[in-house]
């Protein structure tokens, strides 16, 4: 019996609800459960009186604006941004990446190169793919080594003088490996290219110093970071943000409007058109405060031990094949002679919540010669008992399928 117990499990009411239903949640890479501090903040804001931000002088509006902008300060501190004005609120990592693809489009000429990697989530592939198609650009794909890490040697050859932008994930949502973001961003910078880092998975595991990473833009999603859905963070270096053109129009992003022409605000408000996800942003602030109050070393130690236990259990089961060599947070797998959809169905019947399919990384799965895979992913609230239930269900399912 595993001795791994999460001291933070009780902070997440959904886990007790899952236990009552006989469900074991192992899909945190898709979306994470929410701490009570976030839930209390969300209800407190809405129950205390909703109001719009940045546009009213009355007390409810001032109160909402103050709380909204306080989260910007928290996010800037969380990422070690040089300035709070480098934080733009969006409605998710996907919207952040689309904002960049449209906002930077004017910088590209036919024949220019955009570089992505072979492991990218669709959210960090499709916006650049479509930009390349619109502007007649070359889309180059960085290869991976056998472990699932971007090959730096070959990357140096592909990130050349025609490269205008590099877009890479910090932590693969399929392979569970940290990528050499700092080194790749330096290669892009040496060629005068902009760098974009998809931190949707990476932001969840450890505190990351954006200035030390050296990228121009960094995006992440609240809902994976134990916060509410419908909120994203876009960090941009001041000089990089100044190169963005506005892509959505209306509301308080305007500085001066007339019938014939208008002038628009700079970042961040210039890129927050319309009514933003106010309650979600305020609740994200409570989430960041909760996370900042945890012992980061203890969290990292627990996550590492839990991940090691997951890998050890998979290693002793015949026919289980891992995708790459995952370092933390998750493991994607197939089983010889067993269709992933059939296995997922039997796991679901036993109350095990994992994900199956291409994990929004269809080109990667195709390169690996797979139609799908099972992904087991972990949050700080998971413990050894969750893995025991998973392995018991896995053994029973394989006994039926083989």
CSV table of C-alpha atoms in Angstrom, one decimal:
chain,number,residue,atom,x,y,z
A,1,UNK,CA,0.0,0.0,0.0
A,2,UNK,CA,1.3,3.4,-1.0
A,3,UNK,CA,2.3,5.8,1.8
A,4,UNK,CA,2.0,8.9,-0.4
A,5,UNK,CA,-0.7,11.2,1.1
A,6,UNK,CA,-1.4,14.7,-0.2
A,7,UNK,CA,-1.7,17.3,2.6
A,8,UNK,CA,-3.5,19.6,0.2
A,9,UNK,CA,-6.3,17.2,-0.8
A,10,UNK,CA,-8.7,18.6,1.7
A,11,UNK,CA,-8.4,22.0,0.2
A,12,UNK,CA,-10.2,20.8,-3.0
A,13,UNK,CA,-13.9,20.0,-2.3
A,14,UNK,CA,-14.3,18.3,-5.6
A,15,UNK,CA,-12.1,15.4,-4.4
A,16,UNK,CA,-14.5,14.5,-1.7
A,17,UNK,CA,-17.4,14.7,-4.2
A,18,UNK,CA,-15.5,12.3,-6.5
A,19,UNK,CA,-14.8,10.0,-3.6
A,20,UNK,CA,-18.5,9.8,-2.9
A,21,UNK,CA,-19.2,9.0,-6.5
A,22,UNK,CA,-16.5,6.3,-6.6
A,23,UNK,CA,-14.5,8.4,-9.1
A,24,UNK,CA,-10.7,8.7,-9.2
A,25,UNK,CA,-9.6,11.9,-11.1
A,26,UNK,CA,-6.4,11.5,-13.0
A,27,UNK,CA,-6.9,14.1,-15.8
A,28,UNK,CA,-5.5,17.2,-14.3
A,29,UNK,CA,-3.5,18.0,-17.5
A,30,UNK,CA,-6.8,18.6,-19.2
A,31,UNK,CA,-8.2,20.7,-16.4
A,32,UNK,CA,-7.4,20.9,-12.7
A,33,UNK,CA,-9.8,20.9,-9.7
A,34,UNK,CA,-10.3,24.1,-7.7
A,35,UNK,CA,-9.3,25.0,-4.2
A,36,UNK,CA,-11.8,26.2,-1.7
A,37,UNK,CA,-10.1,29.6,-1.6
A,38,UNK,CA,-10.9,30.1,-5.3
A,39,UNK,CA,-14.5,29.0,-4.9
A,40,UNK,CA,-15.0,31.3,-1.9
A,41,UNK,CA,-13.6,34.2,-3.8
A,42,UNK,CA,-15.8,33.6,-6.9
A,43,UNK,CA,-19.0,33.3,-4.8
A,44,UNK,CA,-17.9,36.2,-2.6
A,45,UNK,CA,-17.4,38.5,-5.6
A,46,UNK,CA,-20.7,37.6,-7.3
A,47,UNK,CA,-22.8,37.5,-4.2
A,48,UNK,CA,-21.4,40.8,-3.0
A,49,UNK,CA,-22.5,42.6,-6.2
A,50,UNK,CA,-21.2,42.3,-9.8
A,51,UNK,CA,-20.1,45.3,-11.7
A,52,UNK,CA,-18.0,46.1,-14.7
A,53,UNK,CA,-14.4,47.3,-14.6
A,54,UNK,CA,-12.5,50.4,-15.8
A,55,UNK,CA,-15.7,52.3,-16.7
A,56,UNK,CA,-17.7,53.3,-13.7
A,57,UNK,CA,-17.1,55.6,-10.8
A,58,UNK,CA,-19.7,54.0,-8.4
A,59,UNK,CA,-18.5,51.9,-5.5
A,60,UNK,CA,-19.4,48.4,-6.9
A,61,UNK,CA,-17.5,49.3,-10.1
A,62,UNK,CA,-14.5,50.7,-8.2
A,63,UNK,CA,-14.4,47.6,-6.0
A,64,UNK,CA,-14.5,45.2,-9.0
A,65,UNK,CA,-11.8,47.2,-10.8
A,66,UNK,CA,-9.6,47.2,-7.7
A,67,UNK,CA,-9.9,43.4,-7.3
A,68,UNK,CA,-9.4,42.8,-11.0
A,69,UNK,CA,-6.2,44.9,-11.2
A,70,UNK,CA,-4.9,43.3,-8.0
A,71,UNK,CA,-4.8,40.0,-9.9
A,72,UNK,CA,-2.7,41.7,-12.5
A,73,UNK,CA,-0.2,42.5,-9.8
A,74,UNK,CA,-0.3,39.0,-8.5
A,75,UNK,CA,0.2,37.5,-11.9
A,76,UNK,CA,3.1,39.8,-12.6
A,77,UNK,CA,4.7,38.7,-9.3
A,78,UNK,CA,3.9,35.0,-10.0
A,79,UNK,CA,5.8,35.2,-13.3
A,80,UNK,CA,8.4,37.7,-12.2
A,81,UNK,CA,7.4,40.1,-14.9
A,82,UNK,CA,9.3,43.3,-15.2
A,83,UNK,CA,6.1,45.3,-15.0
A,84,UNK,CA,2.4,44.7,-14.3
A,85,UNK,CA,1.6,46.3,-17.7
A,86,UNK,CA,3.2,43.3,-19.3
A,87,UNK,CA,0.3,41.1,-18.2
A,88,UNK,CA,-2.7,40.9,-20.5
A,89,UNK,CA,-5.8,39.0,-19.5
A,90,UNK,CA,-7.4,36.8,-22.2
A,91,UNK,CA,-10.0,34.0,-22.2
A,92,UNK,CA,-7.4,31.2,-22.3
A,93,UNK,CA,-4.1,30.1,-23.7
A,94,UNK,CA,-5.7,29.4,-27.0
A,95,UNK,CA,-7.0,33.0,-27.3
A,96,UNK,CA,-3.6,34.3,-26.2
A,97,UNK,CA,-1.9,32.5,-29.0
A,98,UNK,CA,-4.4,33.5,-31.6
A,99,UNK,CA,-4.0,37.1,-30.4
A,100,UNK,CA,-0.3,36.9,-31.1
A,101,UNK,CA,-0.8,35.2,-34.5
A,102,UNK,CA,-3.1,38.0,-35.7
A,103,UNK,CA,-1.4,40.9,-33.8
A,104,UNK,CA,2.0,40.0,-35.2
A,105,UNK,CA,0.9,39.2,-38.8
A,106,UNK,CA,2.0,42.6,-40.2
A,107,UNK,CA,5.7,41.7,-39.4
A,108,UNK,CA,5.8,38.8,-41.8
A,109,UNK,CA,6.6,38.8,-45.5
A,110,UNK,CA,6.2,35.9,-48.0
A,111,UNK,CA,9.1,33.5,-47.6
A,112,UNK,CA,9.7,34.2,-43.9
A,113,UNK,CA,9.9,31.2,-41.6
A,114,UNK,CA,8.0,30.3,-38.5
A,115,UNK,CA,9.4,27.5,-36.4
A,116,UNK,CA,7.4,25.2,-34.1
A,117,UNK,CA,8.2,21.8,-32.7
A,118,UNK,CA,6.8,18.4,-33.4
A,119,UNK,CA,5.2,18.1,-30.0
A,120,UNK,CA,3.0,21.2,-30.1
A,121,UNK,CA,-0.6,21.2,-28.8
A,122,UNK,CA,-3.0,22.3,-31.6
A,123,UNK,CA,-3.4,25.6,-29.8
A,124,UNK,CA,0.3,26.4,-30.5
A,125,UNK,CA,0.3,24.9,-34.0
A,126,UNK,CA,-2.9,25.9,-35.8
A,127,UNK,CA,-2.6,29.7,-35.3
A,128,UNK,CA,0.9,29.7,-36.8
A,129,UNK,CA,0.0,27.2,-39.5
A,130,UNK,CA,-2.9,29.4,-40.6
A,131,UNK,CA,-0.8,32.5,-40.4
A,132,UNK,CA,1.8,30.8,-42.7
A,133,UNK,CA,-1.0,29.9,-45.1
A,134,UNK,CA,-2.4,33.5,-45.1
A,135,UNK,CA,1.0,35.1,-45.7
A,136,UNK,CA,2.9,32.6,-47.8
A,137,UNK,CA,5.3,31.7,-45.0
A,138,UNK,CA,7.4,28.6,-44.4
A,139,UNK,CA,6.4,26.5,-41.3
A,140,UNK,CA,9.4,24.5,-40.1
A,141,UNK,CA,9.0,21.8,-37.5
A,142,UNK,CA,11.7,21.0,-34.9
A,143,UNK,CA,12.3,17.3,-34.5
A,144,UNK,CA,12.5,15.4,-31.2
A,145,UNK,CA,15.0,13.0,-29.8
A,146,UNK,CA,13.9,9.5,-28.6
A,147,UNK,CA,13.1,10.8,-25.1
A,148,UNK,CA,10.7,13.4,-26.4
A,149,UNK,CA,12.9,16.5,-26.1
A,150,UNK,CA,13.4,19.1,-28.9
A,151,UNK,CA,16.8,18.3,-30.6
A,152,UNK,CA,18.9,21.4,-29.9
A,153,UNK,CA,21.5,20.5,-32.5
A,154,UNK,CA,19.0,20.3,-35.3
A,155,UNK,CA,17.1,23.3,-34.0
A,156,UNK,CA,20.2,25.4,-34.5
A,157,UNK,CA,20.1,24.6,-38.2
A,158,UNK,CA,16.4,25.3,-38.6
A,159,UNK,CA,16.3,28.6,-36.7
A,160,UNK,CA,18.1,30.6,-39.3
A,161,UNK,CA,18.3,34.1,-40.8
A,162,UNK,CA,14.8,33.8,-42.4
A,163,UNK,CA,13.2,32.8,-39.1
A,164,UNK,CA,10.9,35.5,-37.8
A,165,UNK,CA,9.2,33.6,-34.9
A,166,UNK,CA,9.7,30.6,-32.8
A,167,UNK,CA,6.7,29.0,-30.9
A,168,UNK,CA,7.3,26.1,-28.5
A,169,UNK,CA,5.8,24.4,-25.5
A,170,UNK,CA,7.5,24.6,-22.2
A,171,UNK,CA,6.2,21.1,-21.0
A,172,UNK,CA,4.6,18.6,-23.4
A,173,UNK,CA,1.1,17.7,-22.6
A,174,UNK,CA,1.7,14.3,-24.2
A,175,UNK,CA,5.3,13.4,-23.4
A,176,UNK,CA,5.6,15.1,-20.0
A,177,UNK,CA,9.1,16.5,-20.7
A,178,UNK,CA,10.6,19.9,-20.0
A,179,UNK,CA,11.8,21.5,-23.2
A,180,UNK,CA,15.0,23.6,-23.5
A,181,UNK,CA,13.1,26.9,-23.7
A,182,UNK,CA,15.9,29.1,-22.6
A,183,UNK,CA,18.4,27.7,-25.1
A,184,UNK,CA,15.8,27.8,-28.0
A,185,UNK,CA,14.8,31.4,-27.1
A,186,UNK,CA,18.5,32.4,-27.3
A,187,UNK,CA,18.8,30.8,-30.7
A,188,UNK,CA,15.7,32.8,-31.9
A,189,UNK,CA,17.0,36.0,-30.4
A,190,UNK,CA,20.4,35.6,-32.1
A,191,UNK,CA,18.5,35.6,-35.4
A,192,UNK,CA,16.4,38.6,-34.5
A,193,UNK,CA,13.3,36.4,-34.2
A,194,UNK,CA,10.5,36.6,-31.6
A,195,UNK,CA,9.9,33.7,-29.3
A,196,UNK,CA,6.6,32.5,-27.9
A,197,UNK,CA,6.3,29.9,-25.1
A,198,UNK,CA,3.2,27.9,-24.5
A,199,UNK,CA,3.3,27.5,-20.7
A,200,UNK,CA,-0.2,25.9,-20.3
A,201,UNK,CA,1.3,22.8,-18.7
A,202,UNK,CA,4.6,24.2,-17.5
A,203,UNK,CA,3.1,27.0,-15.4
A,204,UNK,CA,1.4,24.4,-13.2
A,205,UNK,CA,4.6,22.8,-12.0
A,206,UNK,CA,6.9,25.2,-10.3
A,207,UNK,CA,7.4,28.9,-10.3
A,208,UNK,CA,9.0,30.2,-13.6
A,209,UNK,CA,11.0,33.3,-13.9
A,210,UNK,CA,9.9,34.8,-17.2
A,211,UNK,CA,12.8,37.2,-17.4
A,212,UNK,CA,15.3,34.3,-16.9
A,213,UNK,CA,13.6,32.2,-19.6
A,214,UNK,CA,14.4,35.0,-22.1
A,215,UNK,CA,11.3,34.6,-24.3
A,216,UNK,CA,9.3,37.5,-25.8
A,217,UNK,CA,5.8,36.1,-25.0
A,218,UNK,CA,4.6,33.5,-22.5
A,219,UNK,CA,1.0,32.2,-22.3
A,220,UNK,CA,-0.8,30.0,-19.8
A,221,UNK,CA,-4.4,29.1,-18.8
A,222,UNK,CA,-6.1,29.6,-15.4
A,223,UNK,CA,-8.1,26.4,-15.6
A,224,UNK,CA,-5.0,24.2,-15.6
A,225,UNK,CA,-3.4,26.3,-12.8
A,226,UNK,CA,-6.2,25.3,-10.3
A,227,UNK,CA,-8.1,28.5,-11.2
A,228,UNK,CA,-11.4,29.2,-13.0
A,229,UNK,CA,-12.0,28.4,-16.7
A,230,UNK,CA,-12.4,31.2,-19.3
A,231,UNK,CA,-9.3,33.1,-18.2
A,232,UNK,CA,-5.8,33.2,-19.7
A,233,UNK,CA,-2.6,35.1,-19.1
A,234,UNK,CA,-0.4,36.6,-21.8
A,235,UNK,CA,2.9,38.0,-20.8
A,236,UNK,CA,4.9,40.0,-23.2
A,237,UNK,CA,8.1,42.0,-22.8
A,238,UNK,CA,7.3,45.6,-23.2
A,239,UNK,CA,9.3,45.9,-26.4
A,240,UNK,CA,7.5,42.9,-27.9
A,241,UNK,CA,4.0,44.1,-26.8
A,242,UNK,CA,4.7,47.4,-28.6
A,243,UNK,CA,5.0,45.4,-31.9
A,244,UNK,CA,1.5,44.0,-31.6
A,245,UNK,CA,-1.4,45.4,-33.5
A,246,UNK,CA,-4.8,45.3,-32.0
A,247,UNK,CA,-7.0,42.4,-33.1
A,248,UNK,CA,-10.3,42.9,-31.3
A,249,UNK,CA,-12.1,46.2,-31.1
A,250,UNK,CA,-14.7,47.7,-28.8
A,251,UNK,CA,-15.2,48.8,-25.2
A,252,UNK,CA,-12.5,50.3,-23.1
A,253,UNK,CA,-9.6,49.4,-25.4
A,254,UNK,CA,-10.3,52.6,-27.3
A,255,UNK,CA,-8.6,55.8,-26.5
A,256,UNK,CA,-10.4,58.1,-28.9
A,257,UNK,CA,-13.2,57.2,-31.3
A,258,UNK,CA,-14.8,59.0,-34.1
A,259,UNK,CA,-17.0,57.8,-37.0
A,260,UNK,CA,-14.1,57.8,-39.5
A,261,UNK,CA,-11.1,56.7,-37.3
A,262,UNK,CA,-10.1,55.7,-33.8
A,263,UNK,CA,-7.0,55.5,-31.6
A,264,UNK,CA,-6.4,52.6,-29.2
A,265,UNK,CA,-4.8,52.1,-25.9
A,266,UNK,CA,-1.5,50.4,-25.5
A,267,UNK,CA,-1.1,47.1,-23.6
A,268,UNK,CA,-2.5,45.8,-21.4
A,269,UNK,CA,-6.0,47.4,-21.7
A,270,UNK,CA,-5.7,47.8,-25.5
A,271,UNK,CA,-5.8,44.1,-25.8
A,272,UNK,CA,-8.7,43.5,-23.4
A,273,UNK,CA,-11.6,44.5,-25.6
A,274,UNK,CA,-15.1,44.3,-24.3
A,275,UNK,CA,-16.1,43.1,-20.9
A,276,UNK,CA,-13.3,40.8,-19.7
A,277,UNK,CA,-13.9,37.6,-17.6
A,278,UNK,CA,-14.1,39.7,-14.4
A,279,UNK,CA,-15.2,37.2,-11.9
A,280,UNK,CA,-12.8,34.6,-13.3
A,281,UNK,CA,-9.8,37.0,-13.1
A,282,UNK,CA,-10.7,37.9,-9.5
A,283,UNK,CA,-11.0,34.2,-8.6
A,284,UNK,CA,-7.6,33.6,-10.3
A,285,UNK,CA,-6.1,36.1,-7.9
A,286,UNK,CA,-7.4,34.0,-5.0
A,287,UNK,CA,-5.9,30.9,-6.6
A,288,UNK,CA,-2.5,32.5,-7.1
A,289,UNK,CA,-2.6,33.7,-3.4
A,290,UNK,CA,-3.4,30.1,-2.4
A,291,UNK,CA,-0.6,28.6,-4.5
A,292,UNK,CA,1.9,31.3,-3.2
A,293,UNK,CA,1.1,30.2,0.3
A,294,UNK,CA,2.1,26.6,-0.3
A,295,UNK,CA,5.5,25.1,0.5
A,296,UNK,CA,6.8,24.9,-3.1
A,297,UNK,CA,9.5,22.5,-2.1
A,298,UNK,CA,7.0,20.1,-0.5
A,299,UNK,CA,4.7,20.3,-3.5
A,300,UNK,CA,7.6,19.5,-5.9
A,301,UNK,CA,8.7,16.6,-3.7
A,302,UNK,CA,5.2,15.2,-3.5
A,303,UNK,CA,4.6,15.5,-7.3
A,304,UNK,CA,8.0,13.9,-8.0
A,305,UNK,CA,7.3,10.9,-5.7
A,306,UNK,CA,3.8,10.4,-7.1
A,307,UNK,CA,5.1,10.5,-10.6
A,308,UNK,CA,7.9,8.0,-9.8
A,309,UNK,CA,5.3,5.7,-8.3
A,310,UNK,CA,3.2,5.9,-11.4
A,311,UNK,CA,6.1,5.1,-13.7
A,312,UNK,CA,7.2,2.2,-11.5
A,313,UNK,CA,3.8,0.7,-11.6
A,314,UNK,CA,3.6,1.0,-15.3
A,315,UNK,CA,7.1,-0.5,-15.8
A,316,UNK,CA,6.2,-3.8,-14.2
A,317,UNK,CA,3.1,-4.4,-16.3
A,318,UNK,CA,3.7,-6.5,-19.4
A,319,UNK,CA,3.1,-4.8,-22.8
A,320,UNK,CA,2.7,-1.2,-21.4
A,321,UNK,CA,4.6,1.3,-23.6
A,322,UNK,CA,5.3,4.9,-22.6
A,323,UNK,CA,5.4,7.7,-25.1
A,324,UNK,CA,8.8,9.2,-24.7
A,325,UNK,CA,10.4,9.4,-21.2
A,326,UNK,CA,8.1,11.6,-19.0
A,327,UNK,CA,9.8,13.6,-16.3
A,328,UNK,CA,6.8,14.7,-14.3
A,329,UNK,CA,3.1,15.3,-14.1
A,330,UNK,CA,1.9,12.7,-16.5
A,331,UNK,CA,2.5,9.5,-18.5
A,332,UNK,CA,1.0,8.7,-21.9
A,333,UNK,CA,0.9,5.0,-22.7
A,334,UNK,CA,-0.3,2.3,-25.0
A,335,UNK,CA,-0.6,-1.5,-24.4
A,336,UNK,CA,0.5,-4.0,-26.9
A,337,UNK,CA,-2.5,-5.7,-28.6
A,338,UNK,CA,-5.0,-3.5,-26.9
A,339,UNK,CA,-6.9,-0.6,-28.4
A,340,UNK,CA,-6.7,2.6,-26.3
A,341,UNK,CA,-10.3,3.3,-26.7
A,342,UNK,CA,-11.3,-0.1,-25.4
A,343,UNK,CA,-9.0,0.3,-22.4
A,344,UNK,CA,-10.3,3.7,-21.6
A,345,UNK,CA,-13.9,2.5,-21.7
A,346,UNK,CA,-13.1,-0.2,-19.2
A,347,UNK,CA,-11.2,2.2,-16.9
A,348,UNK,CA,-14.2,4.6,-17.1
A,349,UNK,CA,-16.6,1.8,-16.1
A,350,UNK,CA,-14.5,1.4,-13.0
A,351,UNK,CA,-14.6,5.1,-12.1
A,352,UNK,CA,-11.1,6.0,-13.3
A,353,UNK,CA,-11.0,9.4,-15.0
A,354,UNK,CA,-8.1,9.4,-17.5
A,355,UNK,CA,-8.0,10.8,-21.1
A,356,UNK,CA,-7.7,8.9,-24.3
A,357,UNK,CA,-7.2,10.0,-27.9
A,358,UNK,CA,-4.7,12.3,-29.6
A,359,UNK,CA,-4.6,14.9,-26.8
A,360,UNK,CA,-5.0,17.8,-29.1
A,361,UNK,CA,-1.6,16.9,-30.6
A,362,UNK,CA,-2.7,14.9,-33.6
A,363,UNK,CA,0.5,15.5,-35.7
A,364,UNK,CA,2.7,14.2,-32.9
A,365,UNK,CA,0.6,11.0,-32.5
A,366,UNK,CA,0.8,10.5,-36.3
A,367,UNK,CA,4.6,10.8,-36.1
A,368,UNK,CA,4.7,8.2,-33.4
A,369,UNK,CA,2.5,5.9,-35.6
A,370,UNK,CA,-0.4,6.0,-33.1
A,371,UNK,CA,-4.1,6.7,-33.5
A,372,UNK,CA,-4.4,7.4,-29.8
A,373,UNK,CA,-3.0,6.9,-26.3
A,374,UNK,CA,-4.1,6.8,-22.7
A,375,UNK,CA,-2.9,9.7,-20.6
A,376,UNK,CA,-2.7,9.6,-16.8
A,377,UNK,CA,-2.0,13.1,-15.3
A,378,UNK,CA,-1.5,14.2,-11.8
A,379,UNK,CA,-2.3,17.2,-9.6
A,380,UNK,CA,-0.9,18.2,-6.3
A,381,UNK,CA,-4.1,16.8,-4.6
A,382,UNK,CA,-3.5,13.3,-6.0
A,383,UNK,CA,-2.1,10.6,-3.7
A,384,UNK,CA,-1.0,7.0,-3.6
A,385,UNK,CA,-4.5,5.7,-3.0
A,386,UNK,CA,-5.5,7.2,-6.4
A,387,UNK,CA,-2.7,5.3,-8.1
A,388,UNK,CA,-3.6,2.1,-6.3
A,389,UNK,CA,-7.2,2.4,-7.6
A,390,UNK,CA,-5.9,3.1,-11.1
A,391,UNK,CA,-3.6,0.1,-11.1
A,392,UNK,CA,-6.3,-2.2,-9.8
A,393,UNK,CA,-8.6,-1.0,-12.5
A,394,UNK,CA,-5.9,-1.3,-15.2
A,395,UNK,CA,-5.1,-4.9,-14.2
A,396,UNK,CA,-8.8,-5.9,-14.3
A,397,UNK,CA,-9.3,-4.2,-17.7
A,398,UNK,CA,-6.2,-5.8,-19.2
A,399,UNK,CA,-7.3,-9.2,-17.9
A,400,UNK,CA,-10.6,-8.8,-19.9
A,401,UNK,CA,-9.0,-7.4,-23.0
A,402,UNK,CA,-6.0,-9.8,-23.4
